[in-house]
Short mmCIF file of C-alpha atoms and ligand atoms in Angstrom, two decimals:
data_model
loop_
_atom_site.label_atom_id
_atom_site.label_comp_id
_atom_site.label_asym_id
_atom_site.label_seq_id
_atom_site.Cartn_x
_atom_site.Cartn_y
_atom_site.Cartn_z
CA UNK A 1 -99.87 -4.09 16.02
CA UNK A 2 -96.62 -4.01 13.14
CA UNK A 3 -93.12 -5.74 14.22
CA UNK A 4 -90.98 -4.34 11.46
CA UNK A 5 -87.87 -6.47 12.31
CA UNK A 6 -87.04 -9.35 13.72
CA UNK A 7 -85.87 -7.67 16.43
CA UNK A 8 -88.64 -6.34 17.48
CA UNK A 9 -90.12 -9.76 16.72
CA UNK A 10 -87.65 -11.99 18.83
CA UNK A 11 -88.66 -9.24 21.28
CA UNK A 12 -92.00 -10.34 21.01
CA UNK A 13 -91.69 -13.67 21.00
CA UNK A 14 -89.65 -13.27 24.37
CA UNK A 15 -92.63 -11.93 26.32
CA UNK A 16 -95.15 -13.91 24.02
CA UNK A 17 -93.53 -16.88 26.71
CA UNK A 18 -93.34 -14.09 29.25
CA UNK A 19 -89.33 -14.54 29.40
CA UNK A 20 -87.20 -12.02 31.57
CA UNK A 21 -85.92 -8.95 29.87
CA UNK A 22 -82.18 -10.49 30.43
CA UNK A 23 -83.10 -13.00 28.15
CA UNK A 24 -83.21 -10.77 25.01
CA UNK A 25 -79.94 -9.10 25.57
CA UNK A 26 -78.78 -13.61 26.00
CA UNK A 27 -79.71 -13.42 21.91
CA UNK A 28 -78.13 -10.49 20.96
CA UNK A 29 -75.18 -11.04 23.19
CA UNK A 30 -75.39 -14.54 20.63
CA UNK A 31 -75.47 -12.40 17.77
CA UNK A 32 -73.01 -9.48 17.67
CA UNK A 33 -70.56 -10.41 20.50
CA UNK A 34 -70.31 -14.92 19.32
CA UNK A 35 -71.35 -14.05 15.47
CA UNK A 36 -73.24 -16.94 15.94
CA UNK A 37 -75.93 -17.12 13.33
CA UNK A 38 -78.33 -20.42 14.03
CA UNK A 39 -81.37 -19.44 16.68
CA UNK A 40 -80.24 -23.94 17.62
CA UNK A 41 -76.76 -23.39 18.81
CA UNK A 42 -77.55 -20.53 21.12
CA UNK A 43 -77.59 -22.72 23.93
CA UNK A 44 -77.55 -20.43 26.04
CA UNK A 45 -81.14 -20.52 25.35
CA UNK A 46 -83.52 -23.07 27.26
CA UNK A 47 -84.60 -25.19 24.11
CA UNK A 48 -87.98 -24.75 24.30
CA UNK A 49 -87.42 -20.78 23.39
CA UNK A 50 -84.84 -22.14 20.44
CA UNK A 51 -88.10 -23.91 19.16
CA UNK A 52 -89.69 -21.05 18.82
CA UNK A 53 -87.47 -18.57 17.10
CA UNK A 54 -87.53 -21.40 14.92
CA UNK A 55 -90.99 -21.54 14.21
CA UNK A 56 -90.82 -17.80 13.89
CA UNK A 57 -88.06 -16.88 12.34
CA UNK A 58 -86.60 -20.26 10.44
CA UNK A 59 -82.41 -21.71 11.66
CA UNK A 60 -80.76 -18.68 10.33
CA UNK A 61 -80.61 -15.77 12.03
CA UNK A 62 -79.24 -14.17 8.51
CA UNK A 63 -82.58 -13.96 5.82
CA UNK A 64 -80.77 -13.07 2.62
CA UNK A 65 -78.74 -15.04 0.84
CA UNK A 66 -75.32 -14.36 -0.33
CA UNK A 67 -75.64 -15.34 -4.42
CA UNK A 68 -72.14 -13.35 -5.49
CA UNK A 69 -69.22 -12.63 -4.25
CA UNK A 70 -66.30 -11.03 -5.64
CA UNK A 71 -63.55 -9.71 -4.33
CA UNK A 72 -59.99 -7.45 -4.85
CA UNK A 73 -57.70 -5.90 -3.09
CA UNK A 74 -59.29 -3.81 -0.77
CA UNK A 75 -62.84 -3.99 -2.18
CA UNK A 76 -65.76 -7.36 -1.94
CA UNK A 77 -68.72 -6.95 -3.08
CA UNK A 78 -71.72 -9.65 -2.89
CA UNK A 79 -75.21 -9.87 -4.47
CA UNK A 80 -77.92 -11.11 -2.46
CA UNK A 81 -81.12 -12.83 -3.45
CA UNK A 82 -83.77 -11.09 -2.12
CA UNK A 83 -87.84 -12.24 -1.40
CA UNK A 84 -89.31 -12.65 -4.95
CA UNK A 85 -86.58 -12.80 -6.58
CA UNK A 86 -84.26 -10.44 -7.07
CA UNK A 87 -81.51 -9.61 -5.93
CA UNK A 88 -79.42 -6.28 -4.06
CA UNK A 89 -76.16 -5.31 -3.56
CA UNK A 90 -73.44 -4.71 -0.85
CA UNK A 91 -69.46 -3.30 -0.95
CA UNK A 92 -66.84 -3.91 1.92
CA UNK A 93 -64.09 -1.77 1.97
CA UNK A 94 -61.13 -2.07 3.29
CA UNK A 95 -58.90 0.81 4.34
CA UNK A 96 -54.48 1.23 5.31
CA UNK A 97 -54.62 0.34 8.99
CA UNK A 98 -57.73 -2.53 9.39
CA UNK A 99 -60.95 0.22 9.41
CA UNK A 100 -64.02 -1.27 7.20
CA UNK A 101 -66.16 0.61 5.73
CA UNK A 102 -69.63 -0.80 3.70
CA UNK A 103 -72.05 0.87 1.52
CA UNK A 104 -75.29 -0.69 1.47
CA UNK A 105 -78.00 -1.20 0.01
CA UNK A 106 -81.58 0.48 0.32
CA UNK A 107 -84.32 -0.08 -2.48
CA UNK A 108 -84.64 -2.70 -4.53
CA UNK A 109 -83.74 -0.71 -7.81
CA UNK A 110 -84.50 3.13 -8.21
CA UNK A 111 -87.15 5.13 -9.17
CA UNK A 112 -85.25 8.04 -9.66
CA UNK A 113 -83.97 7.89 -12.92
CA UNK A 114 -80.68 9.70 -13.66
CA UNK A 115 -78.28 9.59 -16.34
CA UNK A 116 -75.08 8.25 -15.04
CA UNK A 117 -76.38 4.97 -13.09
CA UNK A 118 -76.28 1.57 -13.26
CA UNK A 119 -79.62 1.32 -10.50
CA UNK A 120 -81.59 4.40 -12.91
CA UNK A 121 -81.45 1.62 -15.70
CA UNK A 122 -83.21 -0.98 -13.70
CA UNK A 123 -86.00 1.55 -12.06
CA UNK A 124 -88.10 0.84 -8.45
CA UNK A 125 -88.28 -2.86 -8.08
CA UNK A 126 -89.81 -2.47 -4.12
CA UNK A 127 -88.59 -0.85 -1.06
CA UNK A 128 -85.85 -3.37 1.25
CA UNK A 129 -87.03 -3.95 4.37
CA UNK A 130 -85.07 -3.01 8.06
CA UNK A 131 -84.03 -6.80 7.87
CA UNK A 132 -83.11 -6.83 4.36
CA UNK A 133 -80.85 -3.90 4.73
CA UNK A 134 -79.60 -5.07 7.58
CA UNK A 135 -79.17 -8.32 7.14
CA UNK A 136 -76.00 -6.69 4.08
CA UNK A 137 -73.67 -6.64 7.34
CA UNK A 138 -74.64 -8.85 9.53
CA UNK A 139 -73.96 -10.92 6.29
CA UNK A 140 -70.61 -9.58 7.11
CA UNK A 141 -70.11 -9.23 10.95
CA UNK A 142 -71.55 -12.99 11.03
CA UNK A 143 -68.55 -13.98 8.39
CA UNK A 144 -66.01 -12.18 11.10
CA UNK A 145 -66.05 -8.67 9.82
CA UNK A 146 -65.43 -5.44 11.78
CA UNK A 147 -68.31 -2.71 11.23
CA UNK A 148 -66.56 0.66 11.20
CA UNK A 149 -68.07 2.90 8.90
CA UNK A 150 -71.16 1.96 6.48
CA UNK A 151 -73.22 4.64 4.52
CA UNK A 152 -76.56 4.54 2.52
CA UNK A 153 -74.61 4.62 -1.06
CA UNK A 154 -75.17 1.57 -2.40
CA UNK A 155 -78.63 0.17 -4.43
CA UNK A 156 -81.52 2.97 -4.59
CA UNK A 157 -82.34 6.26 -2.38
CA UNK A 158 -82.23 5.29 1.24
CA UNK A 159 -84.23 9.05 2.02
CA UNK A 160 -86.83 8.06 -0.20
CA UNK A 161 -87.82 4.14 2.16
CA UNK A 162 -89.28 5.37 4.85
CA UNK A 163 -87.88 1.81 6.81
CA UNK A 164 -84.43 3.58 6.71
CA UNK A 165 -85.29 4.54 9.82
CA UNK A 166 -86.15 1.87 11.95
CA UNK A 167 -83.10 0.59 9.22
CA UNK A 168 -80.63 3.64 12.23
CA UNK A 169 -82.60 2.69 14.78
CA UNK A 170 -81.09 -1.06 14.99
CA UNK A 171 -78.32 -0.26 13.90
CA UNK A 172 -77.59 2.68 16.40
CA UNK A 173 -79.95 0.13 19.15
CA UNK A 174 -76.61 -0.34 21.50
CA UNK A 175 -78.10 -3.69 22.37
CA UNK A 176 -78.32 -4.97 18.36
CA UNK A 177 -75.26 -3.59 16.30
CA UNK A 178 -74.29 -0.58 18.66
CA UNK A 179 -72.73 2.15 15.61
CA UNK A 180 -72.30 5.37 16.98
CA UNK A 181 -74.09 7.68 14.78
CA UNK A 182 -71.40 9.55 12.79
CA UNK A 183 -70.14 6.39 11.82
CA UNK A 184 -73.19 6.20 9.51
CA UNK A 185 -73.50 8.59 6.08
CA UNK A 186 -77.02 8.40 4.58
CA UNK A 187 -76.51 9.92 0.71
CA UNK A 188 -79.63 11.80 -0.70
CA UNK A 189 -80.64 13.47 -3.86
CA UNK A 190 -81.91 16.14 -2.11
CA UNK A 191 -85.78 14.38 -0.74
CA UNK A 192 -86.69 17.45 1.06
CA UNK A 193 -88.87 15.86 3.48
CA UNK A 194 -87.13 12.67 4.29
CA UNK A 195 -83.43 15.58 5.37
CA UNK A 196 -85.93 16.86 7.15
CA UNK A 197 -86.98 13.49 9.32
CA UNK A 198 -83.00 12.95 9.56
CA UNK A 199 -81.76 15.68 11.42
CA UNK A 200 -84.70 15.51 14.09
CA UNK A 201 -84.53 11.79 14.62
CA UNK A 202 -81.41 11.22 13.62
CA UNK A 203 -79.25 14.60 13.68
CA UNK A 204 -75.87 12.64 14.31
CA UNK A 205 -75.59 10.84 11.68
CA UNK A 206 -73.76 12.54 8.50
CA UNK A 207 -76.29 13.64 5.73
CA UNK A 208 -73.97 14.08 2.28
CA UNK A 209 -76.20 15.45 -0.62
CA UNK A 210 -75.37 14.47 -4.21
CA UNK A 211 -75.17 17.41 -6.20
CA UNK A 212 -73.24 17.23 -10.06
CA UNK A 213 -74.22 19.92 -11.55
CA UNK A 214 -74.08 23.90 -9.65
CA UNK A 215 -76.77 24.54 -12.58
CA UNK A 216 -80.54 24.06 -12.22
CA UNK A 217 -81.20 23.09 -16.49
CA UNK A 218 -78.57 20.65 -16.41
CA UNK A 219 -78.65 19.14 -13.13
CA UNK A 220 -82.26 18.50 -13.82
CA UNK A 221 -81.49 16.55 -17.30
CA UNK A 222 -78.57 14.13 -14.78
CA UNK A 223 -80.97 14.29 -12.42
CA UNK A 224 -84.93 14.70 -13.34
CA UNK A 225 -85.62 15.25 -9.01
CA UNK A 226 -84.67 18.11 -9.75
CA UNK A 227 -87.67 19.89 -10.80
CA UNK A 228 -89.63 18.14 -7.66
CA UNK A 229 -86.69 19.64 -4.99
CA UNK A 230 -85.07 21.93 -7.18
CA UNK A 231 -80.72 23.09 -6.15
CA UNK A 232 -81.25 26.48 -4.51
CA UNK A 233 -84.00 24.90 -2.04
CA UNK A 234 -82.42 21.41 -0.88
CA UNK A 235 -79.67 24.16 -0.03
CA UNK A 236 -81.94 26.03 1.47
CA UNK A 237 -82.87 23.02 3.84
CA UNK A 238 -79.49 21.93 3.85
CA UNK A 239 -78.01 25.58 5.34
CA UNK A 240 -80.62 24.89 8.06
CA UNK A 241 -79.99 20.82 8.86
CA UNK A 242 -76.19 22.32 9.58
CA UNK A 243 -78.00 24.75 11.86
CA UNK A 244 -80.00 22.31 13.58
CA UNK A 245 -77.32 20.22 14.82
CA UNK A 246 -74.33 21.59 14.35
CA UNK A 247 -73.06 18.62 12.12
CA UNK A 248 -71.07 19.40 8.30
CA UNK A 249 -73.15 18.49 5.22
CA UNK A 250 -71.04 17.40 3.04
CA UNK A 251 -71.65 17.33 -0.86
CA UNK A 252 -71.11 14.72 -3.97
CA UNK A 253 -69.68 15.16 -7.33
CA UNK A 254 -69.50 12.67 -9.37
CA UNK A 255 -66.23 13.82 -11.94
CA UNK A 256 -68.34 13.65 -15.81
CA UNK A 257 -65.81 14.53 -18.73
CA UNK A 258 -67.19 17.33 -20.94
CA UNK A 259 -70.43 17.58 -18.28
CA UNK A 260 -69.92 18.60 -15.42
CA UNK A 261 -66.36 18.58 -15.18
CA UNK A 262 -64.93 22.53 -17.16
CA UNK A 263 -63.52 25.43 -14.47
CA UNK A 264 -67.59 27.27 -15.21
CA UNK A 265 -68.22 24.18 -12.96
CA UNK A 266 -66.01 24.81 -10.62
CA UNK A 267 -66.16 28.12 -10.42
CA UNK A 268 -70.49 27.87 -9.65
CA UNK A 269 -69.67 25.30 -7.17
CA UNK A 270 -67.76 27.70 -4.88
CA UNK A 271 -70.73 30.54 -5.86
CA UNK A 272 -73.06 27.99 -4.66
CA UNK A 273 -71.46 26.64 -1.31
CA UNK A 274 -69.78 30.73 -0.24
CA UNK A 275 -71.68 33.33 1.74
CA UNK A 276 -73.96 31.30 2.87
CA UNK A 277 -73.67 32.50 6.71
CA UNK A 278 -71.22 31.91 9.87
CA UNK A 279 -72.23 27.39 9.10
CA UNK A 280 -70.55 27.43 5.63
CA UNK A 281 -66.71 25.68 6.66
CA UNK A 282 -69.23 23.49 7.37
CA UNK A 283 -69.97 21.74 3.62
CA UNK A 284 -67.79 19.87 2.70
CA UNK A 285 -67.12 18.52 -1.11
CA UNK A 286 -66.25 15.19 -1.71
CA UNK A 287 -64.42 14.23 -6.03
CA UNK A 288 -65.74 10.70 -7.17
CA UNK A 289 -64.18 9.62 -10.19
CA UNK A 290 -66.81 8.30 -12.50
CA UNK A 291 -66.79 3.96 -12.96
CA UNK A 292 -68.72 3.73 -16.40
CA UNK A 293 -71.02 0.83 -16.48
CA UNK A 294 -72.64 -0.78 -19.19
CA UNK A 295 -75.15 -0.22 -18.47
CA UNK A 296 -75.28 3.45 -17.93
CA UNK A 297 -74.74 4.76 -20.95
CA UNK A 298 -71.61 5.37 -23.09
CA UNK A 299 -71.54 9.17 -23.81
CA UNK A 300 -70.81 9.54 -19.57
CA UNK A 301 -66.55 9.24 -18.99
CA UNK A 302 -64.24 9.58 -16.61
CA UNK A 303 -62.27 13.11 -16.54
CA UNK A 304 -58.71 13.34 -17.23
CA UNK A 305 -56.41 13.88 -13.61
CA UNK A 306 -55.40 17.42 -15.36
CA UNK A 307 -58.71 17.96 -15.36
CA UNK A 308 -59.36 16.42 -12.20
CA UNK A 309 -56.62 19.04 -11.02
CA UNK A 310 -57.22 21.62 -11.85
CA UNK A 311 -61.21 21.24 -10.47
CA UNK A 312 -60.43 21.20 -7.10
CA UNK A 313 -57.31 24.00 -7.83
CA UNK A 314 -60.30 26.02 -8.68
CA UNK A 315 -62.63 25.26 -5.70
CA UNK A 316 -59.79 24.93 -3.35
CA UNK A 317 -58.06 28.46 -3.52
CA UNK A 318 -62.00 29.08 -3.37
CA UNK A 319 -62.01 27.99 0.26
CA UNK A 320 -63.68 25.48 -0.78
CA UNK A 321 -62.89 21.87 1.76
CA UNK A 322 -62.67 19.77 -0.52
CA UNK A 323 -61.85 15.90 -1.05
CA UNK A 324 -60.61 13.69 -4.10
CA UNK A 325 -61.97 9.82 -3.64
CA UNK A 326 -60.14 7.00 -3.59
CA UNK A 327 -61.18 5.03 -6.27
CA UNK A 328 -61.87 1.96 -5.17
CA UNK A 329 -62.49 -1.34 -6.96
CA UNK A 330 -63.29 -0.77 -10.91
CA UNK A 331 -62.16 -4.05 -11.76
CA UNK A 332 -64.96 -4.92 -9.73
CA UNK A 333 -67.85 -2.87 -10.50
CA UNK A 334 -67.68 -1.47 -7.74
CA UNK A 335 -70.94 1.11 -7.86
CA UNK A 336 -74.15 0.78 -7.58
CA UNK A 337 -76.44 -0.40 -9.52
CA UNK A 338 -73.07 -2.51 -11.22
CA UNK A 339 -72.80 -5.91 -10.25
CA UNK A 340 -76.34 -5.93 -10.33
CA UNK A 341 -75.80 -5.60 -14.24
CA UNK A 342 -73.97 -8.03 -14.42
CA UNK A 343 -75.90 -11.00 -12.99
CA UNK A 344 -79.11 -9.93 -13.37
CA UNK A 345 -79.99 -13.25 -15.38
CA UNK A 346 -78.03 -15.60 -12.14
S1 SF4 B 401 -77.60 8.14 -8.39
FE1 SF4 B 401 -78.92 7.08 -6.10
S2 SF4 B 401 -80.65 7.80 -6.84
FE2 SF4 B 401 -79.85 8.08 -9.04
S3 SF4 B 401 -80.58 6.32 -10.08
FE3 SF4 B 401 -78.91 5.98 -8.94
S4 SF4 B 401 -79.60 5.03 -6.90
FE4 SF4 B 401 -81.21 6.24 -7.99
#
């Protein structure tokens, strides 16, 4: 039997030791209610169970090692060491009124090579395990932070890593993290089989599609995945996703000055998203200001404020629902792959 996470491993150990069912809940409560991060300190358990857990899983519940934490006003970014000497990162965003949102990594590096993306310059090192993904959140939880919402917008393409589905099971399991499905957002560049599986297994989880250009040829240049899963095929799949789940789909669009922020681009986005059918009001565009870094090409820059406003007004005039995302954390490189870029020698 293949055990896919430490939580399954704990259950397996308890079964082997012929323990009653409530033991697992006691351990889960120790971690998720009392924020206890060492098996030895779970004194509600008989000593021999604690010893068995330590023997199989190590002393600490958390298996990631935080290497650097950078914090500014509303953003806290952590670089973790993972097995094999690599690094991954997670970001906590704190909104007014105390809402805490997390942006976590699903892969170490990424193999898709989007030209504006810092993670793309690293290449794919490997898929993260379900434990490595969920431990990014466990770290914040054990440090007393609340977990309100989570998005897979850190390093990597979430739907290219099959472990994402075990991860979602753990995050939504009421005995473990207990996050509501609607508080989780999976972001994708348009991996069609992954979108299908997500709709089937986690229809209530939010889906964001990274568009970044409404024109096929330009999108293929910016995002080579477009050659494999072209824009129109992805949009048809998203239509189906909305019809099957009744949920909104978010369209992420990073504005790159002089590249994809012209009036023609705004009009073409509107044309893509209109006249799709009675469900088209469930598309919502999120415009994202670009964060340049040391490792992304110098040719990409953030769009000027006036341009962004014009872009927004064109989309609005065509009846497109749209939000301009606040840009948090530019001073600490809070965008995917950026902290890694600065610290890979550490
Ligand atoms: S934008 Fe996403 S899919 Fe593209 S290279 Fe970066 S991490 Fe990978």
